[in-house]
Amino acid sequence: PVAAQRGLPLLWGPEQSSSRQMKYHRFTALRTAPMKHRLLPVTPLLLCLAAAAAAEPLYPIRIDSGFLRMRNGVDLSVTTFAPVPAVPGERFPALLEMLPYRKDDSFYLRDYPLYTYFARRGFLMAKVDVRGTGTSRGTLPVREYSETEIDDAVDCVDRLSKLPACNGNVGMWGISWGG
Protein backbone atom coordinates (compact mmCIF):
# COMPACT_ATOMS: atom_id res chain seq x y z
CA PRO A 1 0.00 0.00 0.00
CA VAL A 2 0.95 3.64 -0.45
CA ALA A 3 1.29 4.11 3.32
CA ALA A 4 3.90 1.36 3.50
CA GLN A 5 5.85 2.95 0.63
CA ARG A 6 5.96 6.19 2.60
CA GLY A 7 7.24 4.43 5.72
CA LEU A 8 4.07 5.07 7.77
CA PRO A 9 3.04 2.69 10.56
CA LEU A 10 0.07 0.56 9.59
CA LEU A 11 -3.09 -1.03 10.96
CA TRP A 12 -5.56 -3.46 9.41
CA GLY A 13 -8.50 -1.95 7.55
CA PRO A 14 -10.79 -2.75 4.63
CA GLU A 15 -9.31 -2.62 1.13
CA GLN A 16 -12.23 -0.82 -0.50
CA SER A 17 -15.45 0.30 1.08
CA SER A 18 -17.80 3.22 1.55
CA SER A 19 -17.60 5.30 4.73
CA ARG A 20 -20.66 3.46 6.08
CA GLN A 21 -18.98 0.12 5.43
CA MET A 22 -15.76 1.50 6.91
CA LYS A 23 -17.54 2.19 10.22
CA TYR A 24 -18.86 -1.36 10.25
CA HIS A 25 -15.53 -2.87 9.28
CA ARG A 26 -13.42 -1.00 11.79
CA PHE A 27 -14.71 -3.35 14.49
CA THR A 28 -14.57 -6.52 12.43
CA ALA A 29 -11.40 -5.98 10.39
CA LEU A 30 -9.20 -8.15 12.57
CA ARG A 31 -11.78 -10.97 12.75
CA THR A 32 -12.66 -11.17 9.06
CA ALA A 33 -10.75 -12.61 6.12
CA PRO A 34 -7.27 -11.08 6.38
CA MET A 35 -6.60 -11.45 2.64
CA LYS A 36 -9.45 -9.02 1.86
CA HIS A 37 -7.88 -6.29 3.99
CA ARG A 38 -5.10 -3.86 3.37
CA LEU A 39 -3.09 -1.80 5.84
CA LEU A 40 -4.05 1.80 6.70
CA PRO A 41 -1.91 4.55 8.27
CA VAL A 42 -2.06 5.07 12.05
CA THR A 43 -3.01 8.57 13.20
CA PRO A 44 -0.23 10.77 14.63
CA LEU A 45 -2.03 10.91 18.00
CA LEU A 46 -1.85 7.12 18.29
CA LEU A 47 1.85 7.28 17.54
CA CYS A 48 2.35 9.85 20.30
CA LEU A 49 0.36 7.79 22.77
CA ALA A 50 2.26 4.62 21.83
CA ALA A 51 5.58 6.42 22.30
CA ALA A 52 4.43 7.75 25.66
CA ALA A 53 3.31 4.30 26.75
CA ALA A 54 6.75 2.89 26.01
CA ALA A 55 8.58 5.71 27.78
CA GLU A 56 9.60 5.63 31.40
CA PRO A 57 8.14 8.32 33.66
CA LEU A 58 10.36 11.39 33.51
CA TYR A 59 8.45 14.14 35.26
CA PRO A 60 6.92 14.89 38.60
CA ILE A 61 3.44 16.32 38.07
CA ARG A 62 1.21 19.09 39.33
CA ILE A 63 -2.60 18.85 39.42
CA ASP A 64 -4.61 22.07 39.26
CA SER A 65 -8.29 22.90 38.97
CA GLY A 66 -9.64 26.11 37.50
CA PHE A 67 -11.71 27.54 34.68
CA LEU A 68 -11.30 28.26 30.99
CA ARG A 69 -13.30 31.29 29.87
CA MET A 70 -15.20 30.79 26.62
CA ARG A 71 -15.54 33.65 24.12
CA ASN A 72 -19.20 34.09 25.17
CA GLY A 73 -18.12 34.60 28.81
CA VAL A 74 -19.09 31.18 30.24
CA ASP A 75 -16.47 29.50 32.44
CA LEU A 76 -15.84 25.79 31.90
CA SER A 77 -14.27 23.81 34.73
CA VAL A 78 -10.90 22.24 33.91
CA THR A 79 -8.54 19.98 35.81
CA THR A 80 -4.99 19.85 34.47
CA PHE A 81 -2.37 17.21 35.13
CA ALA A 82 0.87 18.92 34.12
CA PRO A 83 4.43 17.68 34.01
CA VAL A 84 6.81 19.84 36.02
CA PRO A 85 9.44 21.08 33.53
CA ALA A 86 12.91 19.59 33.93
CA VAL A 87 14.48 22.79 32.57
CA PRO A 88 13.16 26.36 32.58
CA GLY A 89 10.97 27.10 29.57
CA GLU A 90 10.26 23.45 28.73
CA ARG A 91 6.78 23.13 27.22
CA PHE A 92 4.55 20.15 26.46
CA PRO A 93 1.84 18.99 24.03
CA ALA A 94 -1.66 18.92 25.53
CA LEU A 95 -4.41 16.31 25.36
CA LEU A 96 -7.98 17.50 26.00
CA GLU A 97 -11.02 15.49 27.04
CA MET A 98 -14.44 17.15 27.35
CA LEU A 99 -17.20 15.21 29.10
CA PRO A 100 -20.59 15.82 30.75
CA TYR A 101 -19.88 13.19 33.43
CA ARG A 102 -18.71 15.49 36.27
CA LYS A 103 -14.94 15.10 36.21
CA ASP A 104 -14.62 15.59 39.97
CA ASP A 105 -16.99 12.78 41.03
CA SER A 106 -16.25 9.05 40.90
CA PHE A 107 -14.67 9.48 37.45
CA TYR A 108 -11.72 11.19 39.13
CA LEU A 109 -10.72 7.89 40.74
CA ARG A 110 -10.94 6.12 37.39
CA ASP A 111 -9.06 8.85 35.53
CA TYR A 112 -6.31 9.65 38.03
CA PRO A 113 -4.00 6.73 37.08
CA LEU A 114 -4.53 7.32 33.36
CA TYR A 115 -4.00 11.10 33.43
CA THR A 116 -0.97 10.92 35.73
CA TYR A 117 0.55 8.19 33.55
CA PHE A 118 0.64 10.48 30.51
CA ALA A 119 1.52 13.62 32.48
CA ARG A 120 4.57 11.85 33.94
CA ARG A 121 5.64 11.13 30.37
CA GLY A 122 5.43 14.70 29.12
CA PHE A 123 1.81 15.42 28.19
CA LEU A 124 -0.21 18.30 29.62
CA MET A 125 -3.53 16.56 30.31
CA ALA A 126 -6.74 18.60 30.54
CA LYS A 127 -10.17 17.32 31.51
CA VAL A 128 -13.11 19.72 31.03
CA ASP A 129 -16.72 19.46 32.20
CA VAL A 130 -19.10 20.28 29.34
CA ARG A 131 -21.04 23.51 29.86
CA GLY A 132 -23.82 23.09 32.44
CA THR A 133 -22.34 19.89 33.95
CA GLY A 134 -20.14 19.22 36.95
CA THR A 135 -18.58 22.47 38.11
CA SER A 136 -18.81 24.20 34.70
CA ARG A 137 -21.08 27.20 34.44
CA GLY A 138 -23.78 27.78 31.84
CA THR A 139 -26.67 25.68 30.59
CA LEU A 140 -26.27 22.13 29.33
CA PRO A 141 -26.49 22.09 25.52
CA VAL A 142 -29.78 20.71 24.13
CA ARG A 143 -28.04 17.78 22.46
CA GLU A 144 -24.71 16.01 22.21
CA TYR A 145 -22.24 17.77 19.86
CA SER A 146 -24.39 20.90 19.54
CA GLU A 147 -22.96 24.03 17.92
CA THR A 148 -22.45 25.46 21.42
CA GLU A 149 -20.48 22.41 22.53
CA ILE A 150 -18.37 22.45 19.36
CA ASP A 151 -17.66 26.18 19.83
CA ASP A 152 -16.65 25.43 23.44
CA ALA A 153 -14.27 22.70 22.26
CA VAL A 154 -12.66 25.09 19.77
CA ASP A 155 -12.27 27.69 22.55
CA CYS A 156 -10.78 25.10 24.94
CA VAL A 157 -8.21 24.02 22.34
CA ASP A 158 -7.32 27.68 21.76
CA ARG A 159 -7.00 28.48 25.50
CA LEU A 160 -4.93 25.35 26.20
CA SER A 161 -2.59 26.04 23.29
CA LYS A 162 -1.76 29.42 24.83
CA LEU A 163 -0.97 28.16 28.34
CA PRO A 164 2.65 28.81 29.35
CA ALA A 165 3.20 25.06 29.90
CA CYS A 166 1.87 24.12 26.42
CA ASN A 167 3.99 24.02 23.26
CA GLY A 168 0.95 24.96 21.14
CA ASN A 169 0.03 21.41 20.13
CA VAL A 170 -3.35 20.22 21.42
CA GLY A 171 -5.08 16.94 20.65
CA MET A 172 -8.49 15.67 21.77
CA TRP A 173 -9.16 12.17 22.99
CA GLY A 174 -11.70 10.11 24.88
CA ILE A 175 -14.41 7.51 24.68
CA SER A 176 -18.20 7.66 24.79
CA TRP A 177 -19.45 11.29 24.60
CA GLY A 178 -15.91 12.67 24.67
CA GLY A 179 -14.53 10.35 21.98
Coordinates of C-alpha atoms in Angstrom, one line a residue:
P1 CA 0.0 0.0 0.0
V2 CA 0.9 3.6 -0.4
A3 CA 1.3 4.1 3.3
A4 CA 3.9 1.4 3.5
Q5 CA 5.9 2.9 0.6
R6 CA 6.0 6.2 2.6
G7 CA 7.2 4.4 5.7
L8 CA 4.1 5.1 7.8
P9 CA 3.0 2.7 10.6
L10 CA 0.1 0.6 9.6
L11 CA -3.1 -1.0 11.0
W12 CA -5.6 -3.5 9.4
G13 CA -8.5 -2.0 7.5
P14 CA -10.8 -2.8 4.6
E15 CA -9.3 -2.6 1.1
Q16 CA -12.2 -0.8 -0.5
S17 CA -15.5 0.3 1.1
S18 CA -17.8 3.2 1.6
S19 CA -17.6 5.3 4.7
R20 CA -20.7 3.5 6.1
Q21 CA -19.0 0.1 5.4
M22 CA -15.8 1.5 6.9
K23 CA -17.5 2.2 10.2
Y24 CA -18.9 -1.4 10.2
H25 CA -15.5 -2.9 9.3
R26 CA -13.4 -1.0 11.8
F27 CA -14.7 -3.4 14.5
T28 CA -14.6 -6.5 12.4
A29 CA -11.4 -6.0 10.4
L30 CA -9.2 -8.2 12.6
R31 CA -11.8 -11.0 12.7
T32 CA -12.7 -11.2 9.1
A33 CA -10.8 -12.6 6.1
P34 CA -7.3 -11.1 6.4
M35 CA -6.6 -11.4 2.6
K36 CA -9.4 -9.0 1.9
H37 CA -7.9 -6.3 4.0
R38 CA -5.1 -3.9 3.4
L39 CA -3.1 -1.8 5.8
L40 CA -4.1 1.8 6.7
P41 CA -1.9 4.6 8.3
V42 CA -2.1 5.1 12.0
T43 CA -3.0 8.6 13.2
P44 CA -0.2 10.8 14.6
L45 CA -2.0 10.9 18.0
L46 CA -1.9 7.1 18.3
L47 CA 1.9 7.3 17.5
C48 CA 2.4 9.9 20.3
L49 CA 0.4 7.8 22.8
A50 CA 2.3 4.6 21.8
A51 CA 5.6 6.4 22.3
A52 CA 4.4 7.8 25.7
A53 CA 3.3 4.3 26.8
A54 CA 6.7 2.9 26.0
A55 CA 8.6 5.7 27.8
E56 CA 9.6 5.6 31.4
P57 CA 8.1 8.3 33.7
L58 CA 10.4 11.4 33.5
Y59 CA 8.4 14.1 35.3
P60 CA 6.9 14.9 38.6
I61 CA 3.4 16.3 38.1
R62 CA 1.2 19.1 39.3
I63 CA -2.6 18.8 39.4
D64 CA -4.6 22.1 39.3
S65 CA -8.3 22.9 39.0
G66 CA -9.6 26.1 37.5
F67 CA -11.7 27.5 34.7
L68 CA -11.3 28.3 31.0
R69 CA -13.3 31.3 29.9
M70 CA -15.2 30.8 26.6
R71 CA -15.5 33.7 24.1
N72 CA -19.2 34.1 25.2
G73 CA -18.1 34.6 28.8
V74 CA -19.1 31.2 30.2
D75 CA -16.5 29.5 32.4
L76 CA -15.8 25.8 31.9
S77 CA -14.3 23.8 34.7
V78 CA -10.9 22.2 33.9
T79 CA -8.5 20.0 35.8
T80 CA -5.0 19.8 34.5
F81 CA -2.4 17.2 35.1
A82 CA 0.9 18.9 34.1
P83 CA 4.4 17.7 34.0
V84 CA 6.8 19.8 36.0
P85 CA 9.4 21.1 33.5
A86 CA 12.9 19.6 33.9
V87 CA 14.5 22.8 32.6
P88 CA 13.2 26.4 32.6
G89 CA 11.0 27.1 29.6
E90 CA 10.3 23.5 28.7
R91 CA 6.8 23.1 27.2
F92 CA 4.5 20.2 26.5
P93 CA 1.8 19.0 24.0
A94 CA -1.7 18.9 25.5
L95 CA -4.4 16.3 25.4
L96 CA -8.0 17.5 26.0
E97 CA -11.0 15.5 27.0
M98 CA -14.4 17.1 27.4
L99 CA -17.2 15.2 29.1
P100 CA -20.6 15.8 30.7
Y101 CA -19.9 13.2 33.4
R102 CA -18.7 15.5 36.3
K103 CA -14.9 15.1 36.2
D104 CA -14.6 15.6 40.0
D105 CA -17.0 12.8 41.0
S106 CA -16.2 9.1 40.9
F107 CA -14.7 9.5 37.5
Y108 CA -11.7 11.2 39.1
L109 CA -10.7 7.9 40.7
R110 CA -10.9 6.1 37.4
D111 CA -9.1 8.8 35.5
Y112 CA -6.3 9.7 38.0
P113 CA -4.0 6.7 37.1
L114 CA -4.5 7.3 33.4
Y115 CA -4.0 11.1 33.4
T116 CA -1.0 10.9 35.7
Y117 CA 0.5 8.2 33.6
F118 CA 0.6 10.5 30.5
A119 CA 1.5 13.6 32.5
R120 CA 4.6 11.8 33.9
R121 CA 5.6 11.1 30.4
G122 CA 5.4 14.7 29.1
F123 CA 1.8 15.4 28.2
L124 CA -0.2 18.3 29.6
M125 CA -3.5 16.6 30.3
A126 CA -6.7 18.6 30.5
K127 CA -10.2 17.3 31.5
V128 CA -13.1 19.7 31.0
D129 CA -16.7 19.5 32.2
V130 CA -19.1 20.3 29.3
R131 CA -21.0 23.5 29.9
G132 CA -23.8 23.1 32.4
T133 CA -22.3 19.9 33.9
G134 CA -20.1 19.2 36.9
T135 CA -18.6 22.5 38.1
S136 CA -18.8 24.2 34.7
R137 CA -21.1 27.2 34.4
G138 CA -23.8 27.8 31.8
T139 CA -26.7 25.7 30.6
L140 CA -26.3 22.1 29.3
P141 CA -26.5 22.1 25.5
V142 CA -29.8 20.7 24.1
R143 CA -28.0 17.8 22.5
E144 CA -24.7 16.0 22.2
Y145 CA -22.2 17.8 19.9
S146 CA -24.4 20.9 19.5
E147 CA -23.0 24.0 17.9
T148 CA -22.4 25.5 21.4
E149 CA -20.5 22.4 22.5
I150 CA -18.4 22.5 19.4
D151 CA -17.7 26.2 19.8
D152 CA -16.7 25.4 23.4
A153 CA -14.3 22.7 22.3
V154 CA -12.7 25.1 19.8
D155 CA -12.3 27.7 22.6
C156 CA -10.8 25.1 24.9
V157 CA -8.2 24.0 22.3
D158 CA -7.3 27.7 21.8
R159 CA -7.0 28.5 25.5
L160 CA -4.9 25.4 26.2
S161 CA -2.6 26.0 23.3
K162 CA -1.8 29.4 24.8
L163 CA -1.0 28.2 28.3
P164 CA 2.7 28.8 29.3
A165 CA 3.2 25.1 29.9
C166 CA 1.9 24.1 26.4
N167 CA 4.0 24.0 23.3
G168 CA 1.0 25.0 21.1
N169 CA 0.0 21.4 20.1
V170 CA -3.4 20.2 21.4
G171 CA -5.1 16.9 20.6
M172 CA -8.5 15.7 21.8
W173 CA -9.2 12.2 23.0
G174 CA -11.7 10.1 24.9
I175 CA -14.4 7.5 24.7
S176 CA -18.2 7.7 24.8
W177 CA -19.4 11.3 24.6
G178 CA -15.9 12.7 24.7
G179 CA -14.5 10.4 22.0

